[in-house]
């Protein structure tokens, strides 16, 4: 005899599910309205109270057992949403351990930032180059990856006195109040670092977000005078008008082709999935009360970057993307990064200031770049002191990636520029080549 489910029971189950969804939706709306006050507890208590009142109203006039049924979805919703209010990562900053191959120093800059500093002196026996080389890493507000440290060691092996520092909030550097994370602060930190180094004008290699800091430094005369030669590698948008450009990217990257990243994710935990998701959507501010800045940094894992890592490699390298970092070294402040990027989007054009730059510069563009091409060519068009552009074949956004001879090829064009020697690659694209370059290199 077939088993039948009473229609009334099905209706009750549907209503219960809708009640759970409704209470969860109310909770999320209250998180936004209260800015996650008291780690989300204010929203949780309000939503729970509303659910209890609704359950009491629905149970009026029923016999005693029937009065309990409306409370079931309230209890389920309360249990599900309570996890958003419970931290599972430390709420005070946990710094990565020191790297085994380089000492970590901490410098207090005149801006108030306290940054982690790494120094790779020229290798013994190499022809020493007198001008220090400062590396500005990507991110922003991320640690310097182990893969990048290897590249810096390669440059030191060729006689360069290499310094690098992690931006405030990233790696082993101290946090800043959230409102102090701005692109202008990043430029001031660079100037303060060069001043603290006290070695005169320095050469600067800026990569990705670091290239944006360098570009804006070249457009700031009192900072640019401290830069001897500049290498702008794979820059992001330099200002608000540039950030609005939605042009083309380079040759196909490994995004969508490479295996999905493995390992723990903050976004697999409801608390951080909600917090980071709402911040990303702009529904919560980066300094939300839902999670502390330190907690967000501690929780965020490399796997949370998703396909971003794959997008930094060419499609043909999808099956052999190297490990860029270690779990112990990885550190990224998603909230502070979004805050800095927003200040770039909100900034006026720097093109007229950049046109006055007199610092010799080189632009590096990757064949499989995940950056918008016009972000890069806008810098080329605006800066008259870019002496050469190097279009790097066979590599993605992360040009020094340890695959094949990519590190050596990147080092070759960098050292040739710094020593004012002929490059192994032709100067391409020039300013006159920009229209054809954008047409032909998609």
mmCIF file of N, CA and C in Angstrom, residues 237-346:
data_model
loop_
_atom_site.group_PDB
_atom_site.id
_atom_site.type_symbol
_atom_site.label_atom_id
_atom_site.label_comp_id
_atom_site.label_asym_id
_atom_site.label_seq_id
_atom_site.Cartn_x
_atom_site.Cartn_y
_atom_site.Cartn_z
ATOM 1 N N UNK A 237 45.207 50.044 -12.586
ATOM 2 C CA UNK A 237 44.774 51.405 -12.941
ATOM 3 C C UNK A 237 45.450 52.438 -12.056
ATOM 4 N N UNK A 238 45.937 53.518 -12.666
ATOM 5 C CA UNK A 238 46.728 54.499 -11.922
ATOM 6 C C UNK A 238 45.870 55.558 -11.243
ATOM 7 N N UNK A 239 44.607 55.710 -11.669
ATOM 8 C CA UNK A 239 43.741 56.735 -11.089
ATOM 9 C C UNK A 239 42.289 56.390 -11.398
ATOM 10 N N UNK A 240 41.366 57.270 -10.948
ATOM 11 C CA UNK A 240 39.947 57.008 -11.144
ATOM 12 C C UNK A 240 39.530 56.871 -12.591
ATOM 13 N N UNK A 241 39.893 57.826 -13.473
ATOM 14 C CA UNK A 241 39.505 57.687 -14.881
ATOM 15 C C UNK A 241 40.029 56.405 -15.522
ATOM 16 N N UNK A 242 41.252 56.010 -15.188
ATOM 17 C CA UNK A 242 41.803 54.780 -15.753
ATOM 18 C C UNK A 242 41.051 53.560 -15.235
ATOM 19 N N UNK A 243 40.656 53.598 -13.955
ATOM 20 C CA UNK A 243 39.932 52.465 -13.373
ATOM 21 C C UNK A 243 38.586 52.228 -14.052
ATOM 22 N N UNK A 244 38.041 53.254 -14.698
ATOM 23 C CA UNK A 244 36.753 53.115 -15.374
ATOM 24 C C UNK A 244 36.872 52.418 -16.722
ATOM 25 N N UNK A 245 38.107 52.266 -17.209
ATOM 26 C CA UNK A 245 38.307 51.643 -18.518
ATOM 27 C C UNK A 245 37.996 50.153 -18.425
ATOM 28 N N UNK A 246 37.190 49.658 -19.311
ATOM 29 C CA UNK A 246 36.863 48.233 -19.363
ATOM 30 C C UNK A 246 37.288 47.687 -20.712
ATOM 31 N N UNK A 247 38.574 47.752 -20.968
ATOM 32 C CA UNK A 247 39.101 47.335 -22.263
ATOM 33 C C UNK A 247 39.441 45.859 -22.312
ATOM 34 N N UNK A 248 40.438 45.541 -23.083
ATOM 35 C CA UNK A 248 40.791 44.156 -23.348
ATOM 36 C C UNK A 248 41.945 43.707 -22.476
ATOM 37 N N UNK A 249 42.051 42.386 -22.342
ATOM 38 C CA UNK A 249 43.187 41.787 -21.651
ATOM 39 C C UNK A 249 44.136 41.205 -22.689
ATOM 40 N N UNK A 250 45.190 40.548 -22.194
ATOM 41 C CA UNK A 250 46.177 39.969 -23.093
ATOM 42 C C UNK A 250 45.727 38.625 -23.651
ATOM 43 N N UNK A 251 46.703 37.842 -24.090
ATOM 44 C CA UNK A 251 46.402 36.499 -24.580
ATOM 45 C C UNK A 251 45.735 35.690 -23.469
ATOM 46 N N UNK A 252 45.048 34.603 -23.804
ATOM 47 C CA UNK A 252 44.314 33.852 -22.782
ATOM 48 C C UNK A 252 45.193 33.409 -21.616
ATOM 49 N N UNK A 253 44.663 33.601 -20.414
ATOM 50 C CA UNK A 253 45.350 33.167 -19.204
ATOM 51 C C UNK A 253 44.836 31.784 -18.809
ATOM 52 N N UNK A 254 45.360 31.274 -17.704
ATOM 53 C CA UNK A 254 44.968 29.941 -17.229
ATOM 54 C C UNK A 254 43.701 29.975 -16.385
ATOM 55 N N UNK A 255 43.082 31.148 -16.250
ATOM 56 C CA UNK A 255 41.830 31.227 -15.481
ATOM 57 C C UNK A 255 40.784 30.303 -16.099
ATOM 58 N N UNK A 256 40.191 29.469 -15.286
ATOM 59 C CA UNK A 256 39.175 28.537 -15.754
ATOM 60 C C UNK A 256 39.743 27.250 -16.330
ATOM 61 N N UNK A 257 41.059 27.204 -16.531
ATOM 62 C CA UNK A 257 41.699 26.006 -17.085
ATOM 63 C C UNK A 257 42.485 25.235 -16.031
ATOM 64 N N UNK A 258 43.060 25.953 -15.089
ATOM 65 C CA UNK A 258 43.873 25.322 -14.059
ATOM 66 C C UNK A 258 42.991 24.649 -13.019
ATOM 67 N N UNK A 259 43.505 23.612 -12.361
ATOM 68 C CA UNK A 259 42.727 22.982 -11.283
ATOM 69 C C UNK A 259 42.388 23.994 -10.199
ATOM 70 N N UNK A 260 41.250 23.821 -9.580
ATOM 71 C CA UNK A 260 40.830 24.726 -8.513
ATOM 72 C C UNK A 260 41.823 24.645 -7.357
ATOM 73 N N UNK A 261 42.111 25.755 -6.713
ATOM 74 C CA UNK A 261 43.055 25.726 -5.590
ATOM 75 C C UNK A 261 42.524 24.867 -4.454
ATOM 76 N N UNK A 262 43.432 24.210 -3.785
ATOM 77 C CA UNK A 262 43.060 23.354 -2.667
ATOM 78 C C UNK A 262 43.489 23.998 -1.359
ATOM 79 N N UNK A 263 43.056 23.386 -0.274
ATOM 80 C CA UNK A 263 43.431 23.905 1.032
ATOM 81 C C UNK A 263 42.274 24.602 1.715
ATOM 82 N N UNK A 264 42.464 24.989 2.976
ATOM 83 C CA UNK A 264 41.383 25.638 3.731
ATOM 84 C C UNK A 264 41.010 26.989 3.139
ATOM 85 N N UNK A 265 39.762 27.358 3.333
ATOM 86 C CA UNK A 265 39.255 28.649 2.856
ATOM 87 C C UNK A 265 38.493 29.328 3.988
ATOM 88 N N UNK A 266 38.701 30.625 4.095
ATOM 89 C CA UNK A 266 37.892 31.376 5.045
ATOM 90 C C UNK A 266 36.438 31.385 4.606
ATOM 91 N N UNK A 267 36.208 31.412 3.306
ATOM 92 C CA UNK A 267 34.853 31.524 2.780
ATOM 93 C C UNK A 267 34.052 30.236 2.916
ATOM 94 N N UNK A 268 34.664 29.172 3.450
ATOM 95 C CA UNK A 268 33.899 27.973 3.768
ATOM 96 C C UNK A 268 33.290 28.067 5.163
ATOM 97 N N UNK A 269 33.671 29.096 5.904
ATOM 98 C CA UNK A 269 33.127 29.355 7.239
ATOM 99 C C UNK A 269 32.055 30.431 7.103
ATOM 100 N N UNK A 270 30.827 30.185 7.575
ATOM 101 C CA UNK A 270 29.749 31.166 7.370
ATOM 102 C C UNK A 270 30.112 32.586 7.802
ATOM 103 N N UNK A 271 30.789 32.732 8.914
ATOM 104 C CA UNK A 271 31.122 34.071 9.422
ATOM 105 C C UNK A 271 31.916 34.857 8.398
ATOM 106 N N UNK A 272 32.937 34.246 7.822
ATOM 107 C CA UNK A 272 33.817 34.971 6.909
ATOM 108 C C UNK A 272 33.251 35.029 5.498
ATOM 109 N N UNK A 273 32.462 34.030 5.135
ATOM 110 C CA UNK A 273 31.778 34.093 3.836
ATOM 111 C C UNK A 273 30.828 35.283 3.808
ATOM 112 N N UNK A 274 30.091 35.488 4.905
ATOM 113 C CA UNK A 274 29.159 36.616 4.986
ATOM 114 C C UNK A 274 29.920 37.933 5.034
ATOM 115 N N UNK A 275 30.910 38.023 5.924
ATOM 116 C CA UNK A 275 31.630 39.285 6.098
ATOM 117 C C UNK A 275 32.360 39.699 4.830
ATOM 118 N N UNK A 276 33.169 38.788 4.278
ATOM 119 C CA UNK A 276 33.956 39.137 3.092
ATOM 120 C C UNK A 276 33.060 39.335 1.880
ATOM 121 N N UNK A 277 31.985 38.555 1.801
ATOM 122 C CA UNK A 277 31.073 38.707 0.675
ATOM 123 C C UNK A 277 30.363 40.050 0.688
ATOM 124 N N UNK A 278 29.880 40.462 1.861
ATOM 125 C CA UNK A 278 29.183 41.745 1.952
ATOM 126 C C UNK A 278 30.130 42.919 1.762
ATOM 127 N N UNK A 279 31.382 42.759 2.211
ATOM 128 C CA UNK A 279 32.380 43.808 1.962
ATOM 129 C C UNK A 279 32.656 43.919 0.469
ATOM 130 N N UNK A 280 32.829 42.770 -0.176
ATOM 131 C CA UNK A 280 33.100 42.749 -1.614
ATOM 132 C C UNK A 280 31.952 43.385 -2.393
ATOM 133 N N UNK A 281 30.731 43.172 -1.950
ATOM 134 C CA UNK A 281 29.560 43.746 -2.618
ATOM 135 C C UNK A 281 29.347 45.214 -2.276
ATOM 136 N N UNK A 282 30.114 45.726 -1.332
ATOM 137 C CA UNK A 282 29.965 47.118 -0.935
ATOM 138 C C UNK A 282 28.829 47.347 0.038
ATOM 139 N N UNK A 283 28.249 46.270 0.582
ATOM 140 C CA UNK A 283 27.145 46.401 1.530
ATOM 141 C C UNK A 283 27.637 46.614 2.957
ATOM 142 N N UNK A 284 28.877 46.250 3.211
ATOM 143 C CA UNK A 284 29.528 46.547 4.484
ATOM 144 C C UNK A 284 30.809 47.309 4.192
ATOM 145 N N UNK A 285 31.189 48.254 5.039
ATOM 146 C CA UNK A 285 32.448 48.969 4.835
ATOM 147 C C UNK A 285 33.635 48.084 5.193
ATOM 148 N N UNK A 286 34.829 48.381 4.682
ATOM 149 C CA UNK A 286 36.001 47.568 5.034
ATOM 150 C C UNK A 286 36.273 47.523 6.537
ATOM 151 N N UNK A 287 35.894 48.581 7.268
ATOM 152 C CA UNK A 287 36.121 48.588 8.721
ATOM 153 C C UNK A 287 34.868 48.157 9.477
ATOM 154 N N UNK A 288 34.127 47.228 8.910
ATOM 155 C CA UNK A 288 32.903 46.752 9.524
ATOM 156 C C UNK A 288 33.132 46.262 10.957
ATOM 157 N N UNK A 289 32.076 46.382 11.766
ATOM 158 C CA UNK A 289 32.136 45.882 13.141
ATOM 159 C C UNK A 289 31.888 44.383 13.215
ATOM 160 N N UNK A 290 31.540 43.778 12.090
ATOM 161 C CA UNK A 290 31.251 42.343 12.101
ATOM 162 C C UNK A 290 32.501 41.536 12.425
ATOM 163 N N UNK A 291 33.610 41.847 11.754
ATOM 164 C CA UNK A 291 34.879 41.192 12.070
ATOM 165 C C UNK A 291 35.943 42.270 12.209
ATOM 166 N N UNK A 292 36.901 42.036 13.072
ATOM 167 C CA UNK A 292 37.994 42.983 13.195
ATOM 168 C C UNK A 292 38.935 42.826 12.007
ATOM 169 N N UNK A 293 39.704 43.868 11.746
ATOM 170 C CA UNK A 293 40.670 43.797 10.657
ATOM 171 C C UNK A 293 41.636 42.638 10.875
ATOM 172 N N UNK A 294 42.119 42.496 12.103
ATOM 173 C CA UNK A 294 43.073 41.424 12.401
ATOM 174 C C UNK A 294 42.451 40.058 12.162
ATOM 175 N N UNK A 295 41.206 39.892 12.581
ATOM 176 C CA UNK A 295 40.532 38.607 12.390
ATOM 177 C C UNK A 295 40.402 38.279 10.908
ATOM 178 N N UNK A 296 40.059 39.283 10.110
ATOM 179 C CA UNK A 296 39.932 39.060 8.675
ATOM 180 C C UNK A 296 41.239 38.631 8.042
ATOM 181 N N UNK A 297 42.344 39.262 8.452
ATOM 182 C CA UNK A 297 43.661 38.881 7.922
ATOM 183 C C UNK A 297 44.009 37.469 8.356
ATOM 184 N N UNK A 298 43.769 37.149 9.621
ATOM 185 C CA UNK A 298 44.091 35.814 10.126
ATOM 186 C C UNK A 298 43.283 34.726 9.435
ATOM 187 N N UNK A 299 42.030 35.045 9.101
ATOM 188 C CA UNK A 299 41.138 34.033 8.531
ATOM 189 C C UNK A 299 41.408 33.775 7.057
ATOM 190 N N UNK A 300 41.793 34.824 6.310
ATOM 191 C CA UNK A 300 41.890 34.719 4.853
ATOM 192 C C UNK A 300 43.024 33.761 4.460
ATOM 193 N N UNK A 301 42.727 32.846 3.556
ATOM 194 C CA UNK A 301 43.690 31.834 3.110
ATOM 195 C C UNK A 301 43.953 31.959 1.613
ATOM 196 N N UNK A 302 45.043 31.342 1.177
ATOM 197 C CA UNK A 302 45.430 31.432 -0.239
ATOM 198 C C UNK A 302 44.334 30.905 -1.160
ATOM 199 N N UNK A 303 43.636 29.855 -0.729
ATOM 200 C CA UNK A 303 42.582 29.285 -1.579
ATOM 201 C C UNK A 303 41.423 30.250 -1.774
ATOM 202 N N UNK A 304 41.282 31.241 -0.874
ATOM 203 C CA UNK A 304 40.212 32.225 -1.025
ATOM 204 C C UNK A 304 40.429 33.131 -2.225
ATOM 205 N N UNK A 305 41.646 33.153 -2.759
ATOM 206 C CA UNK A 305 41.913 33.954 -3.951
ATOM 207 C C UNK A 305 41.265 33.343 -5.187
ATOM 208 N N UNK A 306 40.850 32.092 -5.076
ATOM 209 C CA UNK A 306 40.155 31.440 -6.181
ATOM 210 C C UNK A 306 41.006 31.386 -7.437
ATOM 211 N N UNK A 307 40.440 31.846 -8.544
ATOM 212 C CA UNK A 307 41.118 31.758 -9.834
ATOM 213 C C UNK A 307 42.071 32.926 -10.085
ATOM 214 N N UNK A 308 42.217 33.832 -9.120
ATOM 215 C CA UNK A 308 43.119 34.968 -9.317
ATOM 216 C C UNK A 308 44.542 34.506 -9.597
ATOM 217 N N UNK A 309 44.983 33.468 -8.887
ATOM 218 C CA UNK A 309 46.342 32.972 -9.106
ATOM 219 C C UNK A 309 46.491 32.440 -10.522
ATOM 220 N N UNK A 310 45.533 31.648 -10.972
ATOM 221 C CA UNK A 310 45.601 31.084 -12.325
ATOM 222 C C UNK A 310 45.604 32.170 -13.381
ATOM 223 N N UNK A 311 44.934 33.287 -13.114
ATOM 224 C CA UNK A 311 44.866 34.362 -14.100
ATOM 225 C C UNK A 311 46.214 35.030 -14.320
ATOM 226 N N UNK A 312 47.187 34.748 -13.467
ATOM 227 C CA UNK A 312 48.510 35.344 -13.600
ATOM 228 C C UNK A 312 49.449 34.491 -14.445
ATOM 229 N N UNK A 313 48.923 33.432 -15.090
ATOM 230 C CA UNK A 313 49.738 32.525 -15.899
ATOM 231 C C UNK A 313 49.087 32.321 -17.258
ATOM 232 N N UNK A 314 49.909 31.979 -18.237
ATOM 233 C CA UNK A 314 49.398 31.730 -19.587
ATOM 234 C C UNK A 314 48.586 30.440 -19.621
ATOM 235 N N UNK A 315 47.682 30.374 -20.584
ATOM 236 C CA UNK A 315 46.822 29.199 -20.698
ATOM 237 C C UNK A 315 47.634 27.920 -20.836
ATOM 238 N N UNK A 316 48.746 27.979 -21.556
ATOM 239 C CA UNK A 316 49.547 26.771 -21.763
ATOM 240 C C UNK A 316 50.227 26.291 -20.489
ATOM 241 N N UNK A 317 50.238 27.145 -19.445
ATOM 242 C CA UNK A 317 50.856 26.757 -18.180
ATOM 243 C C UNK A 317 49.835 26.295 -17.150
ATOM 244 N N UNK A 318 48.594 26.100 -17.580
ATOM 245 C CA UNK A 318 47.521 25.785 -16.632
ATOM 246 C C UNK A 318 47.811 24.532 -15.817
ATOM 247 N N UNK A 319 48.496 23.564 -16.412
ATOM 248 C CA UNK A 319 48.757 22.313 -15.710
ATOM 249 C C UNK A 319 50.031 22.312 -14.892
ATOM 250 N N UNK A 320 50.727 23.436 -14.849
ATOM 251 C CA UNK A 320 51.992 23.441 -14.105
ATOM 252 C C UNK A 320 52.212 24.764 -13.358
ATOM 253 N N UNK A 321 51.162 25.344 -12.880
ATOM 254 C CA UNK A 321 51.292 26.586 -12.114
ATOM 255 C C UNK A 321 52.065 26.290 -10.833
ATOM 256 N N UNK A 322 53.134 27.015 -10.578
ATOM 257 C CA UNK A 322 53.958 26.716 -9.396
ATOM 258 C C UNK A 322 53.282 27.174 -8.105
ATOM 259 N N UNK A 323 53.735 26.615 -7.010
ATOM 260 C CA UNK A 323 53.294 27.097 -5.695
ATOM 261 C C UNK A 323 53.964 28.442 -5.450
ATOM 262 N N UNK A 324 53.177 29.503 -5.428
ATOM 263 C CA UNK A 324 53.750 30.840 -5.286
ATOM 264 C C UNK A 324 54.204 31.127 -3.864
ATOM 265 N N UNK A 325 53.616 30.439 -2.919
ATOM 266 C CA UNK A 325 53.849 30.791 -1.529
ATOM 267 C C UNK A 325 53.690 29.561 -0.649
ATOM 268 N N UNK A 326 53.963 29.741 0.631
ATOM 269 C CA UNK A 326 53.688 28.707 1.617
ATOM 270 C C UNK A 326 52.515 29.163 2.479
ATOM 271 N N UNK A 327 51.836 28.214 3.070
ATOM 272 C CA UNK A 327 50.700 28.557 3.926
ATOM 273 C C UNK A 327 51.150 29.399 5.109
ATOM 274 N N UNK A 328 52.372 29.139 5.607
ATOM 275 C CA UNK A 328 52.873 29.879 6.759
ATOM 276 C C UNK A 328 53.206 31.317 6.407
ATOM 277 N N UNK A 329 53.617 31.573 5.171
ATOM 278 C CA UNK A 329 54.027 32.922 4.764
ATOM 279 C C UNK A 329 52.870 33.764 4.249
ATOM 280 N N UNK A 330 51.819 33.114 3.770
ATOM 281 C CA UNK A 330 50.720 33.841 3.124
ATOM 282 C C UNK A 330 49.996 34.748 4.109
ATOM 283 N N UNK A 331 49.723 35.965 3.673
ATOM 284 C CA UNK A 331 48.966 36.926 4.477
ATOM 285 C C UNK A 331 48.354 37.955 3.534
ATOM 286 N N UNK A 332 47.059 38.204 3.707
ATOM 287 C CA UNK A 332 46.380 39.140 2.826
ATOM 288 C C UNK A 332 45.221 39.775 3.564
ATOM 289 N N UNK A 333 45.134 41.096 3.504
ATOM 290 C CA UNK A 333 44.010 41.802 4.087
ATOM 291 C C UNK A 333 43.067 42.210 2.969
ATOM 292 N N UNK A 334 42.023 41.416 2.770
ATOM 293 C CA UNK A 334 41.077 41.703 1.687
ATOM 294 C C UNK A 334 40.388 43.038 1.905
ATOM 295 N N UNK A 335 40.037 43.340 3.147
ATOM 296 C CA UNK A 335 39.323 44.587 3.431
ATOM 297 C C UNK A 335 40.201 45.799 3.162
ATOM 298 N N UNK A 336 41.448 45.763 3.636
ATOM 299 C CA UNK A 336 42.349 46.897 3.411
ATOM 300 C C UNK A 336 42.684 47.041 1.934
ATOM 301 N N UNK A 337 42.798 45.918 1.238
ATOM 302 C CA UNK A 337 43.069 45.963 -0.194
ATOM 303 C C UNK A 337 41.925 46.646 -0.936
ATOM 304 N N UNK A 338 40.695 46.277 -0.608
ATOM 305 C CA UNK A 338 39.540 46.908 -1.237
ATOM 306 C C UNK A 338 39.482 48.396 -0.908
ATOM 307 N N UNK A 339 39.873 48.727 0.307
ATOM 308 C CA UNK A 339 39.875 50.141 0.724
ATOM 309 C C UNK A 339 40.858 50.947 -0.131
ATOM 310 N N UNK A 340 42.063 50.425 -0.338
ATOM 311 C CA UNK A 340 43.053 51.139 -1.145
ATOM 312 C C UNK A 340 42.579 51.246 -2.594
ATOM 313 N N UNK A 341 42.043 50.151 -3.128
ATOM 314 C CA UNK A 341 41.576 50.187 -4.511
ATOM 315 C C UNK A 341 40.434 51.190 -4.692
ATOM 316 N N UNK A 342 39.610 51.329 -3.661
ATOM 317 C CA UNK A 342 38.523 52.300 -3.753
ATOM 318 C C UNK A 342 39.077 53.716 -3.782
ATOM 319 N N UNK A 343 40.158 53.964 -3.034
ATOM 320 C CA UNK A 343 40.746 55.312 -3.057
ATOM 321 C C UNK A 343 41.373 55.618 -4.411
ATOM 322 N N UNK A 344 41.823 54.583 -5.110
ATOM 323 C CA UNK A 344 42.318 54.793 -6.478
ATOM 324 C C UNK A 344 41.146 55.161 -7.386
ATOM 325 N N UNK A 345 40.055 54.411 -7.268
ATOM 326 C CA UNK A 345 38.877 54.682 -8.099
ATOM 327 C C UNK A 345 38.314 56.080 -7.842
ATOM 328 N N UNK A 346 38.460 56.552 -6.619
ATOM 329 C CA UNK A 346 37.908 57.866 -6.254
ATOM 330 C C UNK A 346 38.854 59.019 -6.571
#
